[in-house]
mmCIF file of C-alpha atoms in Angstrom:
data_model
loop_
_atom_site.group_PDB
_atom_site.id
_atom_site.type_symbol
_atom_site.label_atom_id
_atom_site.label_comp_id
_atom_site.label_asym_id
_atom_site.label_seq_id
_atom_site.Cartn_x
_atom_site.Cartn_y
_atom_site.Cartn_z
ATOM 1 C CA MET V 1 77.556 93.586 135.308
ATOM 2 C CA GLU V 2 74.484 92.894 137.488
ATOM 3 C CA LYS V 3 73.383 89.279 137.859
ATOM 4 C CA MET V 4 69.836 89.923 136.650
ATOM 5 C CA TYR V 5 71.218 91.320 133.387
ATOM 6 C CA VAL V 6 73.563 88.363 132.931
ATOM 7 C CA ASP V 7 70.738 85.917 133.619
ATOM 8 C CA PHE V 8 68.478 87.703 131.129
ATOM 9 C CA VAL V 9 71.104 87.564 128.374
ATOM 10 C CA GLU V 10 71.730 83.855 128.884
ATOM 11 C CA GLU V 11 68.044 82.985 129.125
ATOM 12 C CA LEU V 12 67.262 84.965 125.978
ATOM 13 C CA ARG V 13 70.130 83.265 124.173
ATOM 14 C CA ARG V 14 68.824 79.813 125.173
ATOM 15 C CA GLU V 15 65.293 80.654 124.045
ATOM 16 C CA LEU V 16 66.593 81.896 120.696
ATOM 17 C CA LEU V 17 68.723 78.774 120.211
ATOM 18 C CA ASP V 18 65.568 76.693 120.671
ATOM 19 C CA ALA V 19 63.467 78.907 118.410
ATOM 20 C CA THR V 20 65.999 79.075 115.566
ATOM 21 C CA GLY V 21 67.568 75.627 115.828
ATOM 22 C CA TYR V 22 70.982 77.270 115.446
ATOM 23 C CA ASP V 23 74.197 75.675 116.690
ATOM 24 C CA GLU V 24 75.636 77.119 119.901
ATOM 25 C CA GLU V 25 78.318 79.206 118.189
ATOM 26 C CA ARG V 26 75.815 81.007 115.942
ATOM 27 C CA ILE V 27 74.286 83.015 118.787
ATOM 28 C CA TYR V 28 76.707 84.848 121.048
ATOM 29 C CA TYR V 29 77.011 87.902 123.286
ATOM 30 C CA LYS V 30 79.287 90.838 122.393
ATOM 31 C CA ASP V 31 80.172 93.474 124.970
ATOM 32 C CA LYS V 32 80.237 97.027 123.605
ATOM 33 C CA GLU V 33 83.951 97.340 124.418
ATOM 34 C CA GLU V 34 84.939 94.224 122.474
ATOM 35 C CA TYR V 35 86.567 94.885 119.114
ATOM 36 C CA PRO V 36 85.189 96.421 117.037
ATOM 37 C CA PRO V 37 83.627 98.720 119.662
ATOM 38 C CA THR V 38 79.904 99.401 119.283
ATOM 39 C CA SER V 39 77.411 101.810 120.800
ATOM 40 C CA GLY V 40 75.957 99.095 123.049
ATOM 41 C CA ASP V 41 76.098 95.440 124.093
ATOM 42 C CA ARG V 42 74.724 93.092 121.456
ATOM 43 C CA LEU V 43 73.443 89.572 121.060
ATOM 44 C CA ILE V 44 74.604 88.393 117.635
ATOM 45 C CA LEU V 45 72.606 85.882 115.599
ATOM 46 C CA LYS V 46 74.636 84.635 112.637
ATOM 47 C CA HIS V 47 72.080 83.895 109.932
ATOM 48 C CA SER V 48 74.483 82.770 107.200
ATOM 49 C CA GLU V 49 78.065 83.054 106.001
ATOM 50 C CA SER V 50 79.340 83.183 102.435
ATOM 51 C CA SER V 51 82.465 81.511 101.098
ATOM 52 C CA ASN V 52 84.426 84.788 101.307
ATOM 53 C CA GLY V 53 83.767 85.027 105.045
ATOM 54 C CA THR V 54 81.053 87.703 104.818
ATOM 55 C CA ALA V 55 78.372 86.885 107.383
ATOM 56 C CA GLU V 56 74.729 87.960 107.448
ATOM 57 C CA VAL V 57 73.903 88.650 111.081
ATOM 58 C CA CYS V 58 71.076 90.060 113.132
ATOM 59 C CA ALA V 59 72.466 92.214 115.945
ATOM 60 C CA LEU V 60 70.150 92.758 118.918
ATOM 61 C CA TYR V 61 70.814 95.740 121.180
ATOM 62 C CA ILE V 62 70.495 93.835 124.386
ATOM 63 C CA LYS V 63 70.095 96.814 126.752
ATOM 64 C CA ASP V 64 66.896 97.888 124.951
ATOM 65 C CA LEU V 65 65.472 94.389 125.229
ATOM 66 C CA TYR V 66 66.508 94.182 128.859
ATOM 67 C CA GLU V 67 64.733 97.452 129.663
ATOM 68 C CA ALA V 68 61.598 96.181 127.932
ATOM 69 C CA TYR V 69 61.840 92.984 129.999
ATOM 70 C CA ARG V 70 62.208 94.927 133.254
ATOM 71 C CA ASN V 71 59.204 97.037 132.296
ATOM 72 C CA GLY V 72 57.007 93.972 132.048
ATOM 73 C CA ARG V 73 57.434 92.573 128.549
ATOM 74 C CA SER V 74 57.636 88.782 128.654
ATOM 75 C CA LEU V 75 60.604 86.834 127.355
ATOM 76 C CA GLY V 76 58.237 84.998 125.016
ATOM 77 C CA ASP V 77 57.080 88.269 123.441
ATOM 78 C CA ILE V 78 60.680 89.375 122.956
ATOM 79 C CA VAL V 79 61.640 86.091 121.288
ATOM 80 C CA GLU V 80 58.570 86.258 119.040
ATOM 81 C CA ALA V 81 59.502 89.808 117.952
ATOM 82 C CA VAL V 82 63.074 88.733 117.175
ATOM 83 C CA MET V 83 61.895 85.768 115.130
ATOM 84 C CA LYS V 84 59.526 88.042 113.182
ATOM 85 C CA ARG V 85 62.470 90.285 112.388
ATOM 86 C CA MET V 86 64.496 87.284 111.253
ATOM 87 C CA ARG V 87 61.692 86.199 108.912
ATOM 88 C CA GLU V 88 61.545 89.707 107.427
ATOM 89 C CA LEU V 89 65.292 89.524 106.855
ATOM 90 C CA SER V 90 64.951 86.185 105.092
ATOM 91 C CA GLU V 91 62.187 87.529 102.841
ATOM 92 C CA SER V 92 64.107 90.677 101.889
ATOM 93 C CA ASP V 93 66.633 90.923 99.065
ATOM 94 C CA ILE V 94 69.486 91.472 101.521
ATOM 95 C CA LEU V 95 70.549 87.829 101.684
ATOM 96 C CA GLN V 96 70.811 87.634 97.912
ATOM 97 C CA LYS V 97 72.860 90.820 97.917
ATOM 98 C CA VAL V 98 75.310 89.216 100.375
ATOM 99 C CA LYS V 99 75.896 86.441 97.837
ATOM 100 C CA ASP V 100 76.260 89.019 95.068
ATOM 101 C CA LEU V 101 79.133 90.714 96.929
ATOM 102 C CA GLU V 102 81.514 88.217 95.354
ATOM 103 C CA ASP V 103 80.617 89.458 91.850
ATOM 104 C CA TYR V 104 81.511 93.083 91.080
ATOM 105 C CA ASP V 105 79.377 93.210 87.947
ATOM 106 C CA ARG V 106 76.287 92.338 89.988
ATOM 107 C CA ILE V 107 76.747 94.961 92.686
ATOM 108 C CA LYS V 108 78.612 97.794 90.937
ATOM 109 C CA GLY V 109 75.368 99.708 90.454
ATOM 110 C CA ASP V 110 74.839 99.737 94.232
ATOM 111 C CA LEU V 111 78.238 101.168 95.174
ATOM 112 C CA PHE V 112 78.207 104.701 96.548
ATOM 113 C CA ILE V 113 80.256 107.124 98.651
ATOM 114 C CA ARG V 114 79.301 108.472 102.066
ATOM 115 C CA LEU V 115 81.104 110.979 104.294
ATOM 116 C CA ILE V 116 81.930 110.339 107.951
ATOM 117 C CA ASN V 117 84.194 111.973 110.522
ATOM 118 C CA ARG V 118 87.490 110.111 110.310
ATOM 119 C CA GLU V 119 88.610 110.618 113.892
ATOM 120 C CA SER V 120 85.418 109.512 115.644
ATOM 121 C CA HIS V 121 85.003 106.451 113.373
ATOM 122 C CA GLU V 122 88.599 105.284 113.346
ATOM 123 C CA ALA V 123 87.814 101.720 114.451
ATOM 124 C CA GLU V 124 85.046 101.339 111.864
ATOM 125 C CA LEU V 125 87.408 102.372 109.085
ATOM 126 C CA GLU V 126 89.878 99.572 109.666
ATOM 127 C CA ASN V 127 90.062 97.503 106.458
ATOM 128 C CA ALA V 128 87.451 99.744 104.805
ATOM 129 C CA VAL V 129 87.961 101.411 101.414
ATOM 130 C CA PHE V 130 88.145 105.181 101.879
ATOM 131 C CA ARG V 131 89.939 108.413 101.066
ATOM 132 C CA VAL V 132 90.898 111.066 103.584
ATOM 133 C CA LEU V 133 90.548 114.829 103.360
ATOM 134 C CA GLY V 134 91.480 116.547 106.608
ATOM 135 C CA ASP V 135 89.213 115.015 109.257
ATOM 136 C CA ILE V 136 86.703 113.718 106.686
ATOM 137 C CA ALA V 137 86.674 110.174 105.328
ATOM 138 C CA LEU V 138 85.019 109.496 101.979
ATOM 139 C CA VAL V 139 83.953 105.867 102.423
ATOM 140 C CA LEU V 140 82.913 103.261 99.865
ATOM 141 C CA TYR V 141 79.571 101.591 100.687
ATOM 142 C CA VAL V 142 77.264 99.125 98.970
ATOM 143 C CA ARG V 143 73.463 99.266 99.176
ATOM 144 C CA MET V 144 72.157 95.963 100.554
ATOM 145 C CA GLY V 145 68.406 96.401 100.085
ATOM 146 C CA GLU V 146 65.418 97.754 101.977
ATOM 147 C CA MET V 147 63.798 96.845 105.274
ATOM 148 C CA ASP V 148 60.974 98.763 106.966
ATOM 149 C CA GLY V 149 61.143 101.338 104.182
ATOM 150 C CA SER V 150 64.787 102.183 104.868
ATOM 151 C CA VAL V 151 67.804 101.426 102.681
ATOM 152 C CA THR V 152 70.445 99.306 104.407
ATOM 153 C CA SER V 153 74.105 99.432 103.460
ATOM 154 C CA MET V 154 77.544 98.224 104.515
ATOM 155 C CA LYS V 155 81.123 99.417 104.113
ATOM 156 C CA VAL V 156 83.118 97.741 101.355
ATOM 157 C CA LYS V 157 86.249 96.066 102.711
ATOM 158 C CA ASN V 158 89.678 95.972 101.097
ATOM 159 C CA TYR V 159 89.617 92.195 100.710
ATOM 160 C CA MET V 160 86.386 92.411 98.718
ATOM 161 C CA VAL V 161 87.989 94.682 96.109
ATOM 162 C CA GLU V 162 91.022 92.384 96.023
ATOM 163 C CA GLU V 163 88.766 89.412 95.321
ATOM 164 C CA TRP V 164 87.148 91.352 92.470
ATOM 165 C CA GLY V 165 90.626 91.663 90.985
ATOM 166 C CA LEU V 166 90.167 95.396 90.443
ATOM 167 C CA ASP V 167 92.100 98.536 91.256
ATOM 168 C CA LYS V 168 90.723 100.318 94.344
ATOM 169 C CA THR V 169 91.178 103.754 92.809
ATOM 170 C CA ASP V 170 89.172 102.758 89.744
ATOM 171 C CA VAL V 171 86.388 101.197 91.845
ATOM 172 C CA PHE V 172 86.238 104.276 94.090
ATOM 173 C CA ASP V 173 86.087 106.721 91.164
ATOM 174 C CA LYS V 174 83.289 104.742 89.515
ATOM 175 C CA ALA V 175 81.397 104.704 92.825
ATOM 176 C CA LEU V 176 81.657 108.510 93.001
ATOM 177 C CA LEU V 177 80.074 108.732 89.558
ATOM 178 C CA ASN V 178 77.468 106.166 90.567
ATOM 179 C CA THR V 179 76.611 108.272 93.637
ATOM 180 C CA TYR V 180 75.932 111.186 91.302
ATOM 181 C CA PHE V 181 73.301 109.184 89.403
ATOM 182 C CA ILE V 182 71.790 107.546 92.513
ATOM 183 C CA SER V 183 71.205 110.943 94.118
ATOM 184 C CA PRO V 184 72.062 113.910 91.875
ATOM 185 C CA PRO V 185 73.359 117.154 93.433
ATOM 186 C CA ARG V 186 70.971 120.016 94.079
ATOM 187 C CA ILE V 187 71.097 123.521 95.546
ATOM 188 C CA TYR V 188 68.240 124.315 97.930
ATOM 189 C CA CYS V 189 66.705 127.751 98.435
ATOM 190 C CA TRP V 190 65.530 128.195 102.034
ATOM 191 C CA GLU V 191 62.443 130.165 101.032
ATOM 192 C CA LYS V 192 61.299 127.437 98.647
ATOM 193 C CA LEU V 193 61.928 124.759 101.302
ATOM 194 C CA ILE V 194 59.635 126.601 103.719
ATOM 195 C CA TYR V 195 56.790 127.469 101.377
ATOM 196 C CA HIS V 196 56.821 124.614 98.839
ATOM 197 C CA PRO V 197 56.593 121.128 100.429
ATOM 198 C CA THR V 198 57.179 119.377 97.083
ATOM 199 C CA TYR V 199 60.298 121.402 96.282
ATOM 200 C CA GLU V 200 63.145 119.090 95.254
ATOM 201 C CA GLY V 201 65.966 121.566 94.857
ATOM 202 C CA ASP V 202 67.466 123.377 91.876
ATOM 203 C CA ASN V 203 69.448 121.587 89.177
ATOM 204 C CA PHE V 204 72.423 123.944 89.003
ATOM 205 C CA MET V 205 74.353 121.346 86.992
ATOM 206 C CA ASN V 206 72.318 122.066 83.858
ATOM 207 C CA LEU V 207 75.007 123.442 81.544
ATOM 208 C CA LEU V 208 72.403 124.884 79.161
ATOM 209 C CA SER V 209 71.438 127.596 81.645
ATOM 210 C CA ASP V 210 73.235 130.010 83.962
ATOM 211 C CA TYR V 211 72.052 129.159 87.458
ATOM 212 C CA PRO V 212 71.709 132.305 89.652
ATOM 213 C CA ILE V 213 74.046 131.093 92.373
ATOM 214 C CA ARG V 214 74.448 133.369 95.396
ATOM 215 C CA THR V 215 77.789 135.077 95.768
ATOM 216 C CA ASP V 216 76.916 137.105 98.866
ATOM 217 C CA SER V 217 77.686 136.120 102.459
ATOM 218 C CA LEU V 218 74.480 134.060 102.850
ATOM 219 C CA GLY V 219 75.813 131.316 100.605
ATOM 220 C CA ASN V 220 74.069 128.289 99.051
ATOM 221 C CA CYS V 221 72.752 125.077 100.605
ATOM 222 C CA LEU V 222 74.168 122.110 98.688
ATOM 223 C CA SER V 223 72.814 118.571 99.047
ATOM 224 C CA THR V 224 71.327 115.857 96.801
ATOM 225 C CA THR V 225 67.858 114.910 95.608
ATOM 226 C CA LYS V 226 67.535 112.397 98.460
ATOM 227 C CA ARG V 227 68.881 114.912 101.034
ATOM 228 C CA THR V 228 70.220 112.001 103.088
ATOM 229 C CA ASN V 229 74.012 111.922 103.368
ATOM 230 C CA GLY V 230 73.891 114.755 100.856
ATOM 231 C CA ALA V 231 77.088 116.488 102.009
ATOM 232 C CA VAL V 232 78.955 114.215 99.599
ATOM 233 C CA ALA V 233 77.514 116.279 96.724
ATOM 234 C CA VAL V 234 80.456 118.698 96.637
ATOM 235 C CA PHE V 235 82.867 115.823 95.905
ATOM 236 C CA LEU V 236 80.822 114.327 93.063
ATOM 237 C CA PRO V 237 82.244 114.581 89.522
ATOM 238 C CA GLY V 238 82.015 118.057 88.037
ATOM 239 C CA VAL V 239 80.184 119.645 90.976
ATOM 240 C CA ALA V 240 82.980 121.750 92.505
ATOM 241 C CA GLU V 241 84.091 122.873 89.057
ATOM 242 C CA ARG V 242 80.540 123.934 88.179
ATOM 243 C CA ILE V 243 80.066 125.873 91.428
ATOM 244 C CA SER V 244 83.381 127.706 91.048
ATOM 245 C CA ASP V 245 82.570 128.545 87.415
ATOM 246 C CA LEU V 246 79.175 129.946 88.409
ATOM 247 C CA MET V 247 80.778 131.993 91.189
ATOM 248 C CA ASP V 248 83.850 132.815 89.108
ATOM 249 C CA ASP V 249 85.827 132.312 92.291
ATOM 250 C CA ASP V 250 87.148 129.766 94.776
ATOM 251 C CA PHE V 251 84.679 128.848 97.504
ATOM 252 C CA TYR V 252 84.454 127.742 101.121
ATOM 253 C CA ILE V 253 82.508 124.649 102.234
ATOM 254 C CA VAL V 254 80.769 124.532 105.624
ATOM 255 C CA PHE V 255 79.578 121.019 106.440
ATOM 256 C CA THR V 256 76.679 121.660 108.820
ATOM 257 C CA SER V 257 75.974 117.896 108.923
ATOM 258 C CA VAL V 258 76.502 114.748 106.851
ATOM 259 C CA HIS V 259 73.341 115.681 104.953
ATOM 260 C CA GLU V 260 74.219 119.082 103.529
ATOM 261 C CA ALA V 261 76.881 121.754 103.174
ATOM 262 C CA MET V 262 76.844 125.516 102.723
ATOM 263 C CA VAL V 263 79.052 126.841 99.923
ATOM 264 C CA HIS V 264 80.223 130.462 100.047
ATOM 265 C CA CYS V 265 82.020 132.578 97.476
ATOM 266 C CA MET V 266 85.518 133.009 98.882
ATOM 267 C CA SER V 267 85.728 136.751 98.240
ATOM 268 C CA SER V 268 82.501 137.502 100.157
ATOM 269 C CA VAL V 269 83.138 135.942 103.584
ATOM 270 C CA ASP V 270 85.734 135.512 106.309
ATOM 271 C CA PRO V 271 86.426 131.851 107.159
ATOM 272 C CA GLU V 272 86.622 132.720 110.865
ATOM 273 C CA ASP V 273 83.045 134.017 110.729
ATOM 274 C CA LEU V 274 81.974 130.811 108.966
ATOM 275 C CA ARG V 275 83.722 128.740 111.618
ATOM 276 C CA GLN V 276 81.812 130.466 114.397
ATOM 277 C CA VAL V 277 78.505 129.945 112.599
ATOM 278 C CA LEU V 278 79.393 126.272 112.068
ATOM 279 C CA GLU V 279 80.251 125.746 115.729
ATOM 280 C CA ASP V 280 76.970 127.364 116.787
ATOM 281 C CA THR V 281 74.967 125.321 114.283
ATOM 282 C CA VAL V 282 76.525 122.012 115.317
ATOM 283 C CA ARG V 283 76.037 122.774 118.999
ATOM 284 C CA GLU V 284 72.423 123.909 118.672
ATOM 285 C CA THR V 285 70.884 121.900 115.817
ATOM 286 C CA THR V 286 73.049 119.034 114.542
ATOM 287 C CA PRO V 287 72.351 115.618 116.161
ATOM 288 C CA PRO V 288 75.558 113.815 117.217
ATOM 289 C CA GLU V 289 74.947 111.025 114.697
ATOM 290 C CA ASP V 290 74.820 113.600 111.864
ATOM 291 C CA PHE V 291 78.014 115.454 112.814
ATOM 292 C CA LEU V 292 80.762 115.581 110.187
ATOM 293 C CA THR V 293 83.373 118.235 111.016
ATOM 294 C CA LEU V 294 84.089 121.567 112.696
ATOM 295 C CA LYS V 295 86.637 122.503 110.044
ATOM 296 C CA ILE V 296 86.018 124.874 107.163
ATOM 297 C CA TYR V 297 87.147 123.574 103.773
ATOM 298 C CA GLN V 298 88.139 125.407 100.604
ATOM 299 C CA TYR V 299 87.995 124.503 96.926
ATOM 300 C CA ASN V 300 90.940 125.910 94.978
ATOM 301 C CA ARG V 301 89.700 126.529 91.451
ATOM 302 C CA ALA V 302 93.097 126.800 89.750
ATOM 303 C CA ALA V 303 94.469 123.605 91.313
ATOM 304 C CA GLY V 304 91.165 121.731 91.248
ATOM 305 C CA GLU V 305 91.749 120.667 94.866
ATOM 306 C CA PHE V 306 89.994 120.669 98.233
ATOM 307 C CA MET V 307 91.823 121.578 101.429
ATOM 308 C CA PRO V 308 91.045 122.379 105.063
ATOM 309 C CA VAL V 309 91.303 126.031 106.070
ATOM 310 C CA TYR V 310 93.641 126.081 109.062
ATOM 311 C CA ARG V 311 93.896 128.640 111.799
ATOM 312 C CA LYS V 312 97.404 129.933 112.403
ATOM 313 C CA TYR V 313 97.785 127.953 115.625
ATOM 314 C CA GLU V 314 96.458 124.668 114.241
ATOM 315 C CA ASP V 315 98.699 121.769 113.242
ATOM 316 C CA ARG V 316 98.584 121.072 109.535
#
């Protein structure tokens, strides 16, 4: 590590200690390789800590700040920007939500499920509450509030559920249902997406009408009303059953990203063709942070189960 970088980190830390009035141990440097590994070096400012050990922290990506410093931004400007961010954090509802984490009844309406690739997020999943399907992890999260117009969230840990005195399976199942109501499932028609900016998808879950689901090789784009982390839609209560009833068949699921999935009537396509399309799509259009899987999945209507579709030479 170059000396100029080390000096910058220590000088910034000292300036922030003065500006915040924090004790020495509340501002510290974390290398990206230190457990748990992160995408970059960080300077951690511990804002508060609850009785259950949950800490509210502000994590600064130090390399970005260092580059700004080398490009002429003064240390004073950097410290002022950090302090502004800390004030915004204090004025948000996130700190109150941290306190509410001890009370299940207060936060149960903010629990939801998100999908991530199990293998590439193995370290992050330690002590988290999740279920595994092939190389996909269905992970329990809690919404923590909004900052800068974006919703912030955190993974729910095993010890938190233990402190609630509840069964993890029950909490997880209720969070799946909650996810349905937070962001209901929708099927999106590509033509409507292109020509109608206000289009919010089709409510195929309306049992009072027969939705004209596609059963040809083109398939259907499945997501949620929010269209963020919408690939979870297929696992929400009643969704897979409804799709298979409309198709009158089993179906394949192609997760083109964490935000959506294509569902195809099983009798109309070859999974090897779908796999090639998926690989091309991921390579050409899916950002690394939105990647979920290169596997094709199947919903078995009779068994009511999901499963990966394996090639003959793949390990099961």
